[in-house]
Amino acid sequence: MKTAKQHGFTLLELMIVIAIISILAAVALASYQTYIIKAQMTEAMELLGGIKLTVSEFHSSRGSWPIDNGAAGIAINATEIHGKYVQQVEVGKDLDGSALPGAITATMRSTGVAAVLRGKKVTLRPVPPTGVSYVWSCASDVEAKYLPSVCRP
């Protein structure tokens, strides 16, 4: 008598495939979340970059750094400069809120952003000019892995 050969996968083979897919999905999800956080930080850096030009021009023409938004010639109310993830951008304040002429600080929103960014700040500080170019240092209370490369220590 002839016996029929069975085709298909064993339960063990299926469990191994499911485990491998689960591991790949976990890695992909973590990478995707990091990507989203970096994209949200990019908005802050874009807003800072636009104002950096204005602050540099102020210093170039007057020889001193502006002390606030009004002096820099931008929106006096810091909350008028905002984005989808950025609550406000303020000139003349350092990361800790203290006065620092020329510094530009972006504050992230407290809702609608990744949890690790809620209420966090990123600041561009002017370095005294040497020659014709301006140099800016970056400081933030956000984990370095989420910052753009120009802002990492």
PDB file of N, CA, C and O in Angstrom, residues 111-137:
ATOM      1  N   THR A 111       2.608  69.241  24.024  1.00  0.00           N
ATOM      2  CA  THR A 111       1.704  68.220  23.495  1.00  0.00           C
ATOM      3  C   THR A 111       1.918  68.117  21.991  1.00  0.00           C
ATOM      4  O   THR A 111       2.378  69.065  21.357  1.00  0.00           O
ATOM      5  N   GLY A 112       1.589  66.980  21.444  1.00  0.00           N
ATOM      6  CA  GLY A 112       1.697  66.804  20.006  1.00  0.00           C
ATOM      7  C   GLY A 112       3.099  66.520  19.499  1.00  0.00           C
ATOM      8  O   GLY A 112       3.338  66.545  18.301  1.00  0.00           O
ATOM      9  N   VAL A 113       4.031  66.275  20.416  1.00  0.00           N
ATOM     10  CA  VAL A 113       5.401  65.907  20.040  1.00  0.00           C
ATOM     11  C   VAL A 113       5.767  64.624  20.781  1.00  0.00           C
ATOM     12  O   VAL A 113       5.082  64.217  21.712  1.00  0.00           O
ATOM     13  N   ALA A 114       6.863  64.024  20.380  1.00  0.00           N
ATOM     14  CA  ALA A 114       7.339  62.823  21.063  1.00  0.00           C
ATOM     15  C   ALA A 114       7.572  63.124  22.539  1.00  0.00           C
ATOM     16  O   ALA A 114       7.980  64.233  22.906  1.00  0.00           O
ATOM     17  N   ALA A 115       7.306  62.162  23.382  1.00  0.00           N
ATOM     18  CA  ALA A 115       7.404  62.350  24.834  1.00  0.00           C
ATOM     19  C   ALA A 115       8.775  62.843  25.272  1.00  0.00           C
ATOM     20  O   ALA A 115       8.880  63.669  26.181  1.00  0.00           O
ATOM     21  N   VAL A 116       9.838  62.386  24.615  1.00  0.00           N
ATOM     22  CA  VAL A 116      11.187  62.796  25.019  1.00  0.00           C
ATOM     23  C   VAL A 116      11.490  64.245  24.656  1.00  0.00           C
ATOM     24  O   VAL A 116      12.487  64.795  25.126  1.00  0.00           O
ATOM     25  N   LEU A 117      10.649  64.885  23.854  1.00  0.00           N
ATOM     26  CA  LEU A 117      10.880  66.276  23.440  1.00  0.00           C
ATOM     27  C   LEU A 117       9.968  67.283  24.129  1.00  0.00           C
ATOM     28  O   LEU A 117      10.180  68.481  23.992  1.00  0.00           O
ATOM     29  N   ARG A 118       8.983  66.838  24.837  1.00  0.00           N
ATOM     30  CA  ARG A 118       7.985  67.740  25.425  1.00  0.00           C
ATOM     31  C   ARG A 118       8.626  68.780  26.335  1.00  0.00           C
ATOM     32  O   ARG A 118       9.244  68.449  27.342  1.00  0.00           O
ATOM     33  N   GLY A 119       8.477  70.042  25.946  1.00  0.00           N
ATOM     34  CA  GLY A 119       8.992  71.148  26.745  1.00  0.00           C
ATOM     35  C   GLY A 119      10.498  71.324  26.691  1.00  0.00           C
ATOM     36  O   GLY A 119      11.045  72.204  27.356  1.00  0.00           O
ATOM     37  N   LYS A 120      11.189  70.532  25.918  1.00  0.00           N
ATOM     38  CA  LYS A 120      12.649  70.631  25.835  1.00  0.00           C
ATOM     39  C   LYS A 120      13.058  71.830  24.982  1.00  0.00           C
ATOM     40  O   LYS A 120      12.267  72.384  24.234  1.00  0.00           O
ATOM     41  N   LYS A 121      14.322  72.223  25.121  1.00  0.00           N
ATOM     42  CA  LYS A 121      14.830  73.406  24.415  1.00  0.00           C
ATOM     43  C   LYS A 121      16.114  73.089  23.674  1.00  0.00           C
ATOM     44  O   LYS A 121      16.871  72.210  24.069  1.00  0.00           O
ATOM     45  N   VAL A 122      16.331  73.853  22.618  1.00  0.00           N
ATOM     46  CA  VAL A 122      17.603  73.818  21.896  1.00  0.00           C
ATOM     47  C   VAL A 122      18.004  75.275  21.665  1.00  0.00           C
ATOM     48  O   VAL A 122      17.172  76.103  21.317  1.00  0.00           O
ATOM     49  N   THR A 123      19.274  75.574  21.922  1.00  0.00           N
ATOM     50  CA  THR A 123      19.761  76.947  21.853  1.00  0.00           C
ATOM     51  C   THR A 123      20.982  77.043  20.952  1.00  0.00           C
ATOM     52  O   THR A 123      21.875  76.206  21.023  1.00  0.00           O
ATOM     53  N   LEU A 124      20.992  78.083  20.124  1.00  0.00           N
ATOM     54  CA  LEU A 124      22.182  78.435  19.356  1.00  0.00           C
ATOM     55  C   LEU A 124      22.800  79.652  20.022  1.00  0.00           C
ATOM     56  O   LEU A 124      22.114  80.655  20.245  1.00  0.00           O
ATOM     57  N   ARG A 125      24.068  79.551  20.362  1.00  0.00           N
ATOM     58  CA  ARG A 125      24.782  80.649  21.016  1.00  0.00           C
ATOM     59  C   ARG A 125      25.831  81.200  20.060  1.00  0.00           C
ATOM     60  O   ARG A 125      26.612  80.433  19.493  1.00  0.00           O
ATOM     61  N   PRO A 126      25.889  82.527  19.923  1.00  0.00           N
ATOM     62  CA  PRO A 126      26.917  83.091  19.042  1.00  0.00           C
ATOM     63  C   PRO A 126      28.291  83.015  19.690  1.00  0.00           C
ATOM     64  O   PRO A 126      28.439  83.222  20.883  1.00  0.00           O
ATOM     65  N   VAL A 127      29.269  82.664  18.881  1.00  0.00           N
ATOM     66  CA  VAL A 127      30.662  82.671  19.315  1.00  0.00           C
ATOM     67  C   VAL A 127      31.250  83.961  18.760  1.00  0.00           C
ATOM     68  O   VAL A 127      30.954  84.322  17.619  1.00  0.00           O
ATOM     69  N   PRO A 128      32.052  84.690  19.532  1.00  0.00           N
ATOM     70  CA  PRO A 128      32.606  85.944  19.012  1.00  0.00           C
ATOM     71  C   PRO A 128      33.211  85.742  17.625  1.00  0.00           C
ATOM     72  O   PRO A 128      33.964  84.790  17.410  1.00  0.00           O
ATOM     73  N   PRO A 129      32.839  86.621  16.685  1.00  0.00           N
ATOM     74  CA  PRO A 129      33.281  86.430  15.298  1.00  0.00           C
ATOM     75  C   PRO A 129      34.796  86.584  15.139  1.00  0.00           C
ATOM     76  O   PRO A 129      35.415  87.391  15.801  1.00  0.00           O
ATOM     77  N   THR A 130      35.326  85.758  14.269  1.00  0.00           N
ATOM     78  CA  THR A 130      36.734  85.875  13.900  1.00  0.00           C
ATOM     79  C   THR A 130      36.763  86.034  12.390  1.00  0.00           C
ATOM     80  O   THR A 130      36.491  85.101  11.655  1.00  0.00           O
ATOM     81  N   GLY A 131      37.008  87.206  11.938  1.00  0.00           N
ATOM     82  CA  GLY A 131      36.998  87.464  10.504  1.00  0.00           C
ATOM     83  C   GLY A 131      35.592  87.795  10.031  1.00  0.00           C
ATOM     84  O   GLY A 131      34.847  88.497  10.701  1.00  0.00           O
ATOM     85  N   VAL A 132      35.228  87.262   8.869  1.00  0.00           N
ATOM     86  CA  VAL A 132      33.955  87.635   8.268  1.00  0.00           C
ATOM     87  C   VAL A 132      32.833  86.640   8.535  1.00  0.00           C
ATOM     88  O   VAL A 132      31.689  86.908   8.214  1.00  0.00           O
ATOM     89  N   SER A 133      33.136  85.489   9.098  1.00  0.00           N
ATOM     90  CA  SER A 133      32.082  84.505   9.322  1.00  0.00           C
ATOM     91  C   SER A 133      31.681  84.434  10.795  1.00  0.00           C
ATOM     92  O   SER A 133      32.466  84.758  11.683  1.00  0.00           O
ATOM     93  N   TYR A 134      30.456  84.015  11.002  1.00  0.00           N
ATOM     94  CA  TYR A 134      29.943  83.845  12.353  1.00  0.00           C
ATOM     95  C   TYR A 134      29.895  82.358  12.672  1.00  0.00           C
ATOM     96  O   TYR A 134      29.542  81.541  11.827  1.00  0.00           O
ATOM     97  N   VAL A 135      30.229  82.027  13.897  1.00  0.00           N
ATOM     98  CA  VAL A 135      30.210  80.644  14.348  1.00  0.00           C
ATOM     99  C   VAL A 135      29.190  80.548  15.470  1.00  0.00           C
ATOM    100  O   VAL A 135      29.091  81.449  16.311  1.00  0.00           O
ATOM    101  N   TRP A 136      28.445  79.453  15.479  1.00  0.00           N
ATOM    102  CA  TRP A 136      27.408  79.249  16.492  1.00  0.00           C
ATOM    103  C   TRP A 136      27.647  77.925  17.198  1.00  0.00           C
ATOM    104  O   TRP A 136      27.982  76.939  16.571  1.00  0.00           O
ATOM    105  N   SER A 137      27.479  77.939  18.506  1.00  0.00           N
ATOM    106  CA  SER A 137      27.536  76.683  19.255  1.00  0.00           C
ATOM    107  C   SER A 137      26.103  76.293  19.597  1.00  0.00           C
ATOM    108  O   SER A 137      25.209  77.135  19.649  1.00  0.00           O
TER     109      SER A 137
END
